[in-house]
Coordinates of C-alpha atoms and ligand atoms in Angstrom, one line a residue:
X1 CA -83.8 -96.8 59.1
X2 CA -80.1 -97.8 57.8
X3 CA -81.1 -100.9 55.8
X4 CA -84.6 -99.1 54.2
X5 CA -82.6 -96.0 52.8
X6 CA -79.8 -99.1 51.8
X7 CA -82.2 -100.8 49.9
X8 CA -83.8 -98.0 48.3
X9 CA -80.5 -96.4 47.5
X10 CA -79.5 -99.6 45.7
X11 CA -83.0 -99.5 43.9
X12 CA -82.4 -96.1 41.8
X13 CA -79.0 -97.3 40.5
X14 CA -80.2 -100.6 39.8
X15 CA -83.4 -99.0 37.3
X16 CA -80.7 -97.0 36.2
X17 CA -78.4 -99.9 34.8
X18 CA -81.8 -102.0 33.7
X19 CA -83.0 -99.2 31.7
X20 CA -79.9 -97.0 30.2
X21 CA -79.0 -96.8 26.8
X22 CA -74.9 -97.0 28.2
X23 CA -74.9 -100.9 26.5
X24 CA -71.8 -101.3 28.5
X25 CA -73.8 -100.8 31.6
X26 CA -76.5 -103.2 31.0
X27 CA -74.1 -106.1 30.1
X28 CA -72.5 -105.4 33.6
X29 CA -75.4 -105.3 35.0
X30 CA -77.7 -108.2 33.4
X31 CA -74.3 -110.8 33.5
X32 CA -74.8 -113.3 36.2
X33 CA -71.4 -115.1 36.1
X34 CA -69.0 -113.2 37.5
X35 CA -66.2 -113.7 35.4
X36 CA -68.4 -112.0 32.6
X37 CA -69.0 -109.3 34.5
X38 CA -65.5 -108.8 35.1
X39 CA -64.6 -108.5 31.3
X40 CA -67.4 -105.9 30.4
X41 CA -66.2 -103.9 33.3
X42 CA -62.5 -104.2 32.1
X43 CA -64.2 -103.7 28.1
X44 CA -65.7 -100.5 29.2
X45 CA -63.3 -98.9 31.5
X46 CA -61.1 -99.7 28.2
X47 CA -63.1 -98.0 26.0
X48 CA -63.6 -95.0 28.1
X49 CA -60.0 -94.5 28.5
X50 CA -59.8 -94.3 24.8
X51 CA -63.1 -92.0 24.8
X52 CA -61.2 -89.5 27.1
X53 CA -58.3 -89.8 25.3
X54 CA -60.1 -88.9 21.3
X55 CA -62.2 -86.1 23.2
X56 CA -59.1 -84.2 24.8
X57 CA -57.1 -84.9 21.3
X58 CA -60.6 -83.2 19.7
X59 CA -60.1 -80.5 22.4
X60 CA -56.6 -79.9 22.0
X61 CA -57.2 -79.7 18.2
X62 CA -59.6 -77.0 18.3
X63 CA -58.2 -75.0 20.8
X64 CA -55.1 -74.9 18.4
X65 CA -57.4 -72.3 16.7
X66 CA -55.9 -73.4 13.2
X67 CA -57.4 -72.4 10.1
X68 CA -57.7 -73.3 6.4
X69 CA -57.7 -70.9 3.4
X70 CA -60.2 -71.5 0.8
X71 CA -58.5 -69.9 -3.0
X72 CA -61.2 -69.4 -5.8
X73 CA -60.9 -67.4 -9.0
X74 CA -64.1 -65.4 -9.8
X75 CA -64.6 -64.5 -13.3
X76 CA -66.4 -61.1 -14.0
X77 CA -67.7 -58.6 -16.4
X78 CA -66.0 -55.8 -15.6
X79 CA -63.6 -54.5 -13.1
X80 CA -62.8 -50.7 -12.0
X81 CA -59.6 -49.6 -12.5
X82 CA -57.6 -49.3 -9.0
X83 CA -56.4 -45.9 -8.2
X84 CA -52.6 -45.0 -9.1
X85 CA -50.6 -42.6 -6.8
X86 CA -47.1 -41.6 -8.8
X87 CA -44.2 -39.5 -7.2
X88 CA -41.5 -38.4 -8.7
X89 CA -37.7 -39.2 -7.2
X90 CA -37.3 -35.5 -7.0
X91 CA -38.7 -33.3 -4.5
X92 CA -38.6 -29.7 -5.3
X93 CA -37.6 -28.1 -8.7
X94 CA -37.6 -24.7 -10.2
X95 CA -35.4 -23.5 -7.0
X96 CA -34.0 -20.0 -8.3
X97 CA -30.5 -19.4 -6.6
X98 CA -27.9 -22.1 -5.6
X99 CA -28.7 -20.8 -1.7
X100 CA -32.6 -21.9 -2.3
X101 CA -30.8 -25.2 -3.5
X102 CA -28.3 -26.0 -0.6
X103 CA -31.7 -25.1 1.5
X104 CA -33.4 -27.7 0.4
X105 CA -31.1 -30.1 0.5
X106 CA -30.7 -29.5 4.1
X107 CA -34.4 -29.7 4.5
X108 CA -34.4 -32.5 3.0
X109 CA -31.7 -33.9 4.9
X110 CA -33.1 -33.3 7.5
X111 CA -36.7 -34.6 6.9
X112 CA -35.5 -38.0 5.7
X113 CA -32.9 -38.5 8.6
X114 CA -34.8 -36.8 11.9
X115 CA -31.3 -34.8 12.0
X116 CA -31.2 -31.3 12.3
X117 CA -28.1 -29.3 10.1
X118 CA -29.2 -26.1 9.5
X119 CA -31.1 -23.4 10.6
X120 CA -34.3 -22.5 8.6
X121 CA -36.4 -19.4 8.7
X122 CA -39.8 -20.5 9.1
X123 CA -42.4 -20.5 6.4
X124 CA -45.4 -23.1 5.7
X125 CA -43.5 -26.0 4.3
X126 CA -47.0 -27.2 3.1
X127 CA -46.7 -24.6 0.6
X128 CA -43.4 -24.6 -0.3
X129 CA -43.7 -28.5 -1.0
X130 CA -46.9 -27.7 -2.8
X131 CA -45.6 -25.1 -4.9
X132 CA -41.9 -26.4 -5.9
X133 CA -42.9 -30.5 -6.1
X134 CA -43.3 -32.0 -8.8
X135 CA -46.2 -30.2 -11.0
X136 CA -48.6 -32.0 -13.4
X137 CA -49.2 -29.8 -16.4
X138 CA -50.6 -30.7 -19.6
X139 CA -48.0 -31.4 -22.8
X140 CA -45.2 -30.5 -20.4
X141 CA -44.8 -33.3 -17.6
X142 CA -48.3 -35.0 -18.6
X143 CA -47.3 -36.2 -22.3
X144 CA -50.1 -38.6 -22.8
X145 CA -52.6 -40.0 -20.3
X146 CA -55.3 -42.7 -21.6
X147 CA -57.8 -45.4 -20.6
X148 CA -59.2 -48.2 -22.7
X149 CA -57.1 -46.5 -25.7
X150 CA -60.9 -44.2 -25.8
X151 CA -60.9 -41.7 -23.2
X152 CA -58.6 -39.2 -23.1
X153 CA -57.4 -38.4 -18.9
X154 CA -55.5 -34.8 -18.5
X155 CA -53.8 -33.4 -15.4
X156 CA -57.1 -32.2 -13.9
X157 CA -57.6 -35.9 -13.1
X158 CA -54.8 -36.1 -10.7
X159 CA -55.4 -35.3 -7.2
X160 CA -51.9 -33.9 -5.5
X161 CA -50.8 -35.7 -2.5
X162 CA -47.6 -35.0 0.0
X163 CA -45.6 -37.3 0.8
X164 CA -42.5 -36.4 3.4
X165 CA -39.9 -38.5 1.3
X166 CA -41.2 -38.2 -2.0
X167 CA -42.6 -34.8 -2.0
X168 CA -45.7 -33.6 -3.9
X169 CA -47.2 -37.3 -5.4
X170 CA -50.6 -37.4 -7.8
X171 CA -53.0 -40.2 -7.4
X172 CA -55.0 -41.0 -10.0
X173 CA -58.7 -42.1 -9.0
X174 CA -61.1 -42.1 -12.3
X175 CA -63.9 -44.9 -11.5
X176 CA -63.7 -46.4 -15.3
X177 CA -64.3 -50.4 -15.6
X178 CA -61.9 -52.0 -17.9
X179 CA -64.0 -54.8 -19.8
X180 CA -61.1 -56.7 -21.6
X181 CA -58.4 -58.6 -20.5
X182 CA -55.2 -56.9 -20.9
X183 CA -53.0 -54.1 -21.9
X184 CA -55.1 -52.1 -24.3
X185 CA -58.4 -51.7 -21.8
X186 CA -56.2 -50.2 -19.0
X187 CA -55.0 -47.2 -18.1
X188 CA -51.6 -45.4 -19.8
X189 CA -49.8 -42.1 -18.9
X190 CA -46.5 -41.1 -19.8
X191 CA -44.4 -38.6 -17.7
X192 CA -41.5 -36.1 -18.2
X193 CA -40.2 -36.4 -14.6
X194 CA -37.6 -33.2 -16.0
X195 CA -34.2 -35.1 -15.1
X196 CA -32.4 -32.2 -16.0
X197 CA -34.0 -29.9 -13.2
X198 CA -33.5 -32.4 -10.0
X199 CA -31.8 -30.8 -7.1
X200 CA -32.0 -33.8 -4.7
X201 CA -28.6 -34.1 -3.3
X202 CA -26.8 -37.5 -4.6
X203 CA -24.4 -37.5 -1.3
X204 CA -27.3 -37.7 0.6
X205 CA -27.9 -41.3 -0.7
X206 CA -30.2 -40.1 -3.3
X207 CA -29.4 -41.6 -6.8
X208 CA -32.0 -42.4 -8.6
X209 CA -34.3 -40.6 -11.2
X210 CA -37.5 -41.4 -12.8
X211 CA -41.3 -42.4 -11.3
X212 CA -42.4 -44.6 -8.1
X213 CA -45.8 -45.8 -8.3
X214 CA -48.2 -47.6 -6.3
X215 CA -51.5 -49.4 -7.4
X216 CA -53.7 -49.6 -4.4
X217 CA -57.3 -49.5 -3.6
X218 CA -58.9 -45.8 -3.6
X219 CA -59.9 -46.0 -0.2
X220 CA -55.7 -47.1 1.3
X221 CA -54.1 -43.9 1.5
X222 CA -50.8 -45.2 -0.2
X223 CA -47.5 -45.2 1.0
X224 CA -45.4 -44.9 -1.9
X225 CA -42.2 -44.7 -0.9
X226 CA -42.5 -48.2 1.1
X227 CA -44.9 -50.1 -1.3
X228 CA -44.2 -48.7 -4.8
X229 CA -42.5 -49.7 -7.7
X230 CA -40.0 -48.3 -9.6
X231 CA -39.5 -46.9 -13.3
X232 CA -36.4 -45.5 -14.9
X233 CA -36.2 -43.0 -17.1
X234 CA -36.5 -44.0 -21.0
X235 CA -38.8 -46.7 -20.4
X236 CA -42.2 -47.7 -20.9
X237 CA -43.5 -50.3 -17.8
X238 CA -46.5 -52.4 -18.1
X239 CA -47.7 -53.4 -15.0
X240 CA -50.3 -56.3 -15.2
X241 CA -52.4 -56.3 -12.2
X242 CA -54.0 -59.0 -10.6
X243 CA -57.1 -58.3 -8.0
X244 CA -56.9 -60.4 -4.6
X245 CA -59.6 -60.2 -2.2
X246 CA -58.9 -61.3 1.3
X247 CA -61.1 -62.5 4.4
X248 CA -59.3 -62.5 7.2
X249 CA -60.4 -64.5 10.5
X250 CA -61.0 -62.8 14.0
X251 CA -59.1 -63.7 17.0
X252 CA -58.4 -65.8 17.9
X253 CA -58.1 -67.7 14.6
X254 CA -56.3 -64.7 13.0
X255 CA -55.2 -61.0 12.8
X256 CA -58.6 -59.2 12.5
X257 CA -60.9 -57.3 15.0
X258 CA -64.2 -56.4 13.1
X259 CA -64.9 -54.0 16.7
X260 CA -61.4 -52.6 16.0
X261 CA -61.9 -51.3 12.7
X262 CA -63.8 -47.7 13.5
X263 CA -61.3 -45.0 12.3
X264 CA -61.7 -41.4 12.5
X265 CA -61.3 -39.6 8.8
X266 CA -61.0 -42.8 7.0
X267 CA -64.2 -44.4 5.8
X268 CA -62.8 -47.9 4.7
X269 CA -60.6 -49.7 7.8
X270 CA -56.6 -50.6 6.4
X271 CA -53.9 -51.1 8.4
X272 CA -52.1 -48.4 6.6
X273 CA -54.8 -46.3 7.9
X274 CA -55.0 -46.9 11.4
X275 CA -51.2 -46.8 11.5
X276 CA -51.2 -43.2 10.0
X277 CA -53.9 -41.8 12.2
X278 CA -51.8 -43.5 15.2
X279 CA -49.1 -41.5 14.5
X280 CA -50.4 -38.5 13.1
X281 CA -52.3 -38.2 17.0
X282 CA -48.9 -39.0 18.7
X283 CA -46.9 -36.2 16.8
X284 CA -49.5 -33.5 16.8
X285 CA -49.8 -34.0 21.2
X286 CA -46.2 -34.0 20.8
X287 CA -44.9 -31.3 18.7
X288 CA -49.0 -29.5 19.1
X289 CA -48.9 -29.0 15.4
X290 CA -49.8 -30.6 12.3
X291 CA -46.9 -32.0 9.9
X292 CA -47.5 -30.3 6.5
X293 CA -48.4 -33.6 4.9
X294 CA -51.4 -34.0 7.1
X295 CA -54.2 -33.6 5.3
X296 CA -57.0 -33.9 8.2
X297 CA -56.6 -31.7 11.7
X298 CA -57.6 -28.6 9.9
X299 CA -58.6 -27.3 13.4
X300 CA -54.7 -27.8 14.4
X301 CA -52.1 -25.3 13.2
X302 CA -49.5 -26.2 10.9
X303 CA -45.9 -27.0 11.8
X304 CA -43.5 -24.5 10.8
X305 CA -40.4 -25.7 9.1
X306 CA -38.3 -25.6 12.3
X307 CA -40.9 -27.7 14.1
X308 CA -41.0 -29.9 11.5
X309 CA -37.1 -30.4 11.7
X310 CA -36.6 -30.0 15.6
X311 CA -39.7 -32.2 16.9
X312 CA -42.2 -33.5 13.6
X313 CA -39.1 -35.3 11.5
X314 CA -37.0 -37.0 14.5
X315 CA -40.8 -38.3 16.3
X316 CA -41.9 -39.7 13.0
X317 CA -38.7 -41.7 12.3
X318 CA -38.6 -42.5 16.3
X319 CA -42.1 -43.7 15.9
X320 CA -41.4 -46.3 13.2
X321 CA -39.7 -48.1 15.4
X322 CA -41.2 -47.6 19.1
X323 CA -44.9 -47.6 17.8
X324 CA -45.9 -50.6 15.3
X325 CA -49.6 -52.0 15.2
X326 CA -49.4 -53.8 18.5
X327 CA -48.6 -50.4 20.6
X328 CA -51.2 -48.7 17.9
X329 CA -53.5 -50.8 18.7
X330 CA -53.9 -51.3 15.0
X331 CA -55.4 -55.1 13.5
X332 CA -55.1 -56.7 10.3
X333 CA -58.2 -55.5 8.0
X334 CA -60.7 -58.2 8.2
X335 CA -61.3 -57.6 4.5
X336 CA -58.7 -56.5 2.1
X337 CA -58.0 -55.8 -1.4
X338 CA -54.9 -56.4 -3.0
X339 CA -53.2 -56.0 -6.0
X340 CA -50.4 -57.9 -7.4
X341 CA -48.6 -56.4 -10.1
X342 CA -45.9 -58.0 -12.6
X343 CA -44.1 -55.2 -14.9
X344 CA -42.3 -55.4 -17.7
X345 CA -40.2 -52.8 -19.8
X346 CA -40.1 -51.4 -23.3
X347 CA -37.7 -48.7 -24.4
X348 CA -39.7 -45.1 -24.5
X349 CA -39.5 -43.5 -27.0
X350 CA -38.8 -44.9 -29.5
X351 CA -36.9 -43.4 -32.6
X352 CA -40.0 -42.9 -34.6
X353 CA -41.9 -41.8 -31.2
X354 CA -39.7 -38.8 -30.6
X355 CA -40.6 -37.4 -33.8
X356 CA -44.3 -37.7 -32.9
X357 CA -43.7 -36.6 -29.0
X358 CA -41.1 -33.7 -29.6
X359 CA -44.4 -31.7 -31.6
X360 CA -46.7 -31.7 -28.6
X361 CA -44.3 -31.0 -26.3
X362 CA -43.9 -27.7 -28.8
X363 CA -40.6 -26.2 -27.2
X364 CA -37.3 -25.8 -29.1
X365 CA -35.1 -26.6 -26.5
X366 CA -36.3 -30.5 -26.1
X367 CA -34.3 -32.4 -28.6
X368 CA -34.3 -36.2 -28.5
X369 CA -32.1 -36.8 -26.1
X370 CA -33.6 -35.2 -23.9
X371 CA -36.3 -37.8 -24.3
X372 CA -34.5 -40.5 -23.8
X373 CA -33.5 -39.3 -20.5
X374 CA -36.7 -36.9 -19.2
X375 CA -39.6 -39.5 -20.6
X376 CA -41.5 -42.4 -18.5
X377 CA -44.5 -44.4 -19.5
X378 CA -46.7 -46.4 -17.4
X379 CA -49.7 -48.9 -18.5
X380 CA -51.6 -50.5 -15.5
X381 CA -54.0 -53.1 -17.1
X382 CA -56.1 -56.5 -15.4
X383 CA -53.9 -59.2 -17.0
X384 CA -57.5 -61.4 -16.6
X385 CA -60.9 -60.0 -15.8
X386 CA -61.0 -61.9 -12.3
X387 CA -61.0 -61.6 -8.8
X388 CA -59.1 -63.9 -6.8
X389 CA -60.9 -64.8 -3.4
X390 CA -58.9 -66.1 -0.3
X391 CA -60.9 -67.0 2.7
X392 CA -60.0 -68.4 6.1
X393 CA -62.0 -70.1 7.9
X394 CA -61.8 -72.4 11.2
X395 CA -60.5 -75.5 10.7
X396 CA -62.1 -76.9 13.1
X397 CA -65.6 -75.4 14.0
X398 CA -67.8 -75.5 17.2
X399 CA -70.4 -77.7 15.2
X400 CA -67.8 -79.7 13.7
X401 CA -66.4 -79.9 17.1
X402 CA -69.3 -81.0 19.2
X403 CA -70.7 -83.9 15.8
X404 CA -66.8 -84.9 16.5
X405 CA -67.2 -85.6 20.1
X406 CA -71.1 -87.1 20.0
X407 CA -69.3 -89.4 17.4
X408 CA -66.6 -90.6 19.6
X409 CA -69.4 -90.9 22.6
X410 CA -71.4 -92.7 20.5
X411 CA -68.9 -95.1 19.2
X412 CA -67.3 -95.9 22.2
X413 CA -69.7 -96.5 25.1
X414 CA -73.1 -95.5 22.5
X415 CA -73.8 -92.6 24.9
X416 CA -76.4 -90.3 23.4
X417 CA -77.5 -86.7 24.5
X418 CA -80.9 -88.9 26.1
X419 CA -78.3 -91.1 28.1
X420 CA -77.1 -87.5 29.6
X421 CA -80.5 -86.9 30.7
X422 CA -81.0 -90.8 32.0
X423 CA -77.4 -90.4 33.9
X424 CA -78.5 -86.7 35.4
X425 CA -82.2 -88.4 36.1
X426 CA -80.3 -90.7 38.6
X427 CA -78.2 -88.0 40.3
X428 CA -81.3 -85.8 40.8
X429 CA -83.4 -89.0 42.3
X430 CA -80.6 -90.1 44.5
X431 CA -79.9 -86.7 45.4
X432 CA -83.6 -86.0 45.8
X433 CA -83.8 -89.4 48.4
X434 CA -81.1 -88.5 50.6
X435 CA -81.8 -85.0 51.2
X436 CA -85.2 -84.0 50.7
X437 CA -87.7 -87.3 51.4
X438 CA -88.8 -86.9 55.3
X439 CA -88.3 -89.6 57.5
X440 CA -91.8 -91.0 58.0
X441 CA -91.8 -91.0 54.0
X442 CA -88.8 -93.4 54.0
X443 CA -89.9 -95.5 56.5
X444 CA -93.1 -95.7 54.3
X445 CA -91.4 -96.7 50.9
X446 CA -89.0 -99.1 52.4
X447 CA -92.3 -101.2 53.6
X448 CA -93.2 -101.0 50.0
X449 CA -90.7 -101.8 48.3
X450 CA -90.2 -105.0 51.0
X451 CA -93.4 -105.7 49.6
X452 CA -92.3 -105.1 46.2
X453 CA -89.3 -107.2 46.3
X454 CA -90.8 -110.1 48.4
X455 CA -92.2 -111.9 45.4
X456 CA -88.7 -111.9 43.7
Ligands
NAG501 C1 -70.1 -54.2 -14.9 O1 -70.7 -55.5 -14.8 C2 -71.9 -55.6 -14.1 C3 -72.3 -57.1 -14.0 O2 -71.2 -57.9 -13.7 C4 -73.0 -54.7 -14.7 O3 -74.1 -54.8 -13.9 C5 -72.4 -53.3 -14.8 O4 -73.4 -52.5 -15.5 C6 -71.1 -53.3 -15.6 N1 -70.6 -51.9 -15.6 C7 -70.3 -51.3 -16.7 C8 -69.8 -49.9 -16.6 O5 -70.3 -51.9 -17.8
NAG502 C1 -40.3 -21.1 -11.6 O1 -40.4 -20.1 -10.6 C2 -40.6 -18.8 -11.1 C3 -40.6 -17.8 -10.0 O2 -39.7 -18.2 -8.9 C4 -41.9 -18.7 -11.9 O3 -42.0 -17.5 -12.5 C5 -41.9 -19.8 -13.0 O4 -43.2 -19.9 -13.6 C6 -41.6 -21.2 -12.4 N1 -41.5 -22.2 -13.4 C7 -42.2 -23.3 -13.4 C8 -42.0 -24.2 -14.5 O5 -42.9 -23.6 -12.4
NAG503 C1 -24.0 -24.7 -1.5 O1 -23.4 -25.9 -1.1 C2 -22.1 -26.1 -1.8 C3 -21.6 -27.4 -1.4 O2 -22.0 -27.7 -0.1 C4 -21.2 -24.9 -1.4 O3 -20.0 -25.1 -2.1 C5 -21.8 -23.6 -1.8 O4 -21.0 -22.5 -1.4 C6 -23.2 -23.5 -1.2 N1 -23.8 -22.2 -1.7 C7 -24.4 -21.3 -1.0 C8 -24.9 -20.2 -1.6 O5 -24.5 -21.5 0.3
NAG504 C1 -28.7 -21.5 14.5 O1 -29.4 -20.5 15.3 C2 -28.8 -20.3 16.6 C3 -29.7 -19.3 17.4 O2 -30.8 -19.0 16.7 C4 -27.4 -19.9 16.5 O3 -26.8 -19.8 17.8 C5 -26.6 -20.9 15.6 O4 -25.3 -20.5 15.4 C6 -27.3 -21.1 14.3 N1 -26.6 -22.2 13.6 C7 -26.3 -22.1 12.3 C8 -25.6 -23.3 11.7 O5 -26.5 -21.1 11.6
NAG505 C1 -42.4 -36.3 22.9 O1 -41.6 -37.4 22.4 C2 -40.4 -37.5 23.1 C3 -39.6 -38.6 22.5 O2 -40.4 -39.6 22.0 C4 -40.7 -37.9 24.6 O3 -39.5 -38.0 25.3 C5 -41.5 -36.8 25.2 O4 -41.9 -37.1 26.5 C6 -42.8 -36.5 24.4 N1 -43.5 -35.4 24.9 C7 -44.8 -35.4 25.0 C8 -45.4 -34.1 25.5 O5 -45.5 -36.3 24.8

């Protein structure tokens, strides 16, 4: 019994070596000195030792999850504009008494620094900010609005937006395509931000006048006063845009989570997005009412302005530091537009300018000095008609990966995906010998194969 399942457990291996496609093998095997044998065993233990070693490095180098960005510069027909939210450095004008004036200040104090100096009767802030921000009217703080030097734009083109540190802002969303490269097929507005009327208190750190603006993508809600750019007053800027697309990669590669990117009023996932709605739902469960810059949660009632002082103002600035994406739960977009702007700066007006400007503007008491110190112009143009694709991608990917490791196989000890089956073929039959054939059978096939190998 011992010597019959012997010589029939040497038989399986033995068709095995005759037959594989391992070349390695066969030498050992078909070698009859054994001094030969010897050095093809040494030659391909070698060479599998530096197989394992190229497939873990091939491994290691995948899981690394690295990845490679692909630039390309697409040139088009036509592009549309972006849209253009603009805030003024002042908050609230037109305040009648010196008492409405010290007010605000406080207010504003205390909106900007979560700290709480005064007491305030309570009224709809939303209002208030709506009604004394920073109005858009028609040949009085909108002196000239253009695009592609054609069409004229007016004030009814301007959607208002609040903003807590800038106060009432206007985006400007008009889907024109600008067809040219360059300053005259873009879009151009010029401002009197009313210098002369700000009451934003200077010891509260606030020193600047003129516009902030941001170019973004009409489906980002902006966030001016952390992304925008500047212009001072008496000055014409010409920002020269530049469209990036980006594709980011999902995790693990990179920042992105396509399954993440389901948000609840916003149509188009953005990080700015998600970040705002994450906040937004922390402050109204905290304070249970809306901030008056909220513009969805019409179902929840609006903070009054004590709220907003004692529990909206501090949360909000508490939040910026104690909730950021990861808490959120808030990705990098998986695709993103951006926009890269360069400005540069002309006087506005010019000498001649006043005389044309101080006619429209049709009131006696604008003279023009007050120009020079009231007036800002902005031109946002494509410097090229193109669109600047980045795309990441794996660097190493699972096809790439497996070709990579069939290539060291191959080269090393010539092992195919057919030599897998060969090598599984001779586990299953010894396996299939030793614990399934019944005795009598054994007995049988070890008469045979004494037969068999007789002659031999
Ligand atoms: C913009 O260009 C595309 C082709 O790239 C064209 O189909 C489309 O009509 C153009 N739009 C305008 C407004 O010219
Ligand atoms: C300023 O406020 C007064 C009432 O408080 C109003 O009559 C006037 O029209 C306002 N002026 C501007 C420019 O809004
Ligand atoms: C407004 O504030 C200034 C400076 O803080 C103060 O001198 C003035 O009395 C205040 N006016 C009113 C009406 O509270
Ligand atoms: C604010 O109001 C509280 C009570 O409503 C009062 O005790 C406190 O003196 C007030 N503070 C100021 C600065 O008016
Ligand atoms: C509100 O926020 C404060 C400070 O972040 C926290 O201590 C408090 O527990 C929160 N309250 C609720 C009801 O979430």
């Amino acid at each position: 019994m011992a010597t019959s399942k012997e010589s029939k457990a040497e038989k399986i291996p033995r068709e095995f070596a005759e037959n594989t496609s391992m070349h390695g093998i066969l030498q050992i095997h078909n070698s009859k000195r054994l001094s030969i044998k010897a050095f093809w065993f040494i030659l391909v233990l070698t060479v599998m030792g530096m197989l394992i070693y190229q497939i873990v490095d091939r491994f290691l180098e995948y899981f690394a999850y690295k990845t490679t960005t692909q630039i390309s510069e697409r040139y088009v027909q036509n592009l549309t504009l972006p849209a253009i939210t603009i805030c003024n450095y002042n908050r609230y004008f037109n305040l009648t008494s010196e008492a409405e004036k010290n007010a605000t200040q406080a207010l504003s104090f205390a909106l900007d620094f979560g700290e709480r100096v005064d007491n305030f009767s309570d009224f709809s802030l939303r209002n208030y900010m709506k009604e004394k921000g920073w109005q858009l009217k028609d040949d009085v703080t909108l002196i000239y609005c253009a695009i592609n030097e054609l069409s004229l734009c007016d004030a009814s083109d301007f959607e208002p937006v609040l903003t807590n540190t800038l106060g009432l802002c206007w985006t400007l969303n008009i889907p024109e395509v600008q067809k040219r490269d360059g300053y005259k097929d873009g879009i151009q507005i010029s401002f009197n931000v009313l210098q002369s009327e700000y009451t934003e208190n200077p010891l509260y750190g606030k020193w600047e006048a003129g516009i902030k603006f941001q170019v973004h993508s009409p489906d980002v809600p902006p966030q001016v006063d952390v992304y925008g750019q500047s212009v001072g007053v008496g000055l014409w800027a010409s920002a020269a845009i530049h469209k990036t697309q980006v594709q980011n990669m999902y995790a693990p590669w990179g920042p992105c989570d396509r399954d993440n990117e389901n948000l609840q009023f916003h149509s188009t996932y953005s990080l700015p997005a998600c970040m705002r709605e994450c906040h937004d739902k922390l402050i109204i469960a905290n304070c249970s009412c809306r901030d008056p810059s909220m513009i969805h949660y019409s179902g929840t009632r609006e903070c009054t302005v004590g709220e907003v002082v004692d529990c909206v103002a501090p949360q909000r600035l508490e939040l910026q530091f104690t909730f950021g994406p990861n808490e959120c739960g808030c990705s990098q977009p998986c695709d993103e537009v951006r926009y890269a702007s360069s400005l540069s700066y002309s006087t506005f007006p010019s000498q001649n300018a006043a005389v044309g400007i101080l006619p429209i503007l049709n009131d006696p008491a604008i003279t023009a000095d007050y120009l020079k110190t009231n007036l800002v112009g902005l031109s946002v143009f494509y410097d090229t008609l193109s669109i600047t694709t980045a795309v990441e991608s794996k660097a190493v990917t699972e096809s790439g990966l497996i070709s990579d490791i069939g290539g060291q196989f191959g080269l090393w000890i010539g092992i195919s995906v057919v030599t897998l089956f060969e090598i599984l073929r001779l586990f299953y039959r010894l396996l299939n010998y030793h614990l399934c054939t019944p005795d009598e059978e054994k007995e049988q096939t070890q008469e045979i194969s004494n037969i068999e190998s007789q002659p031999v």
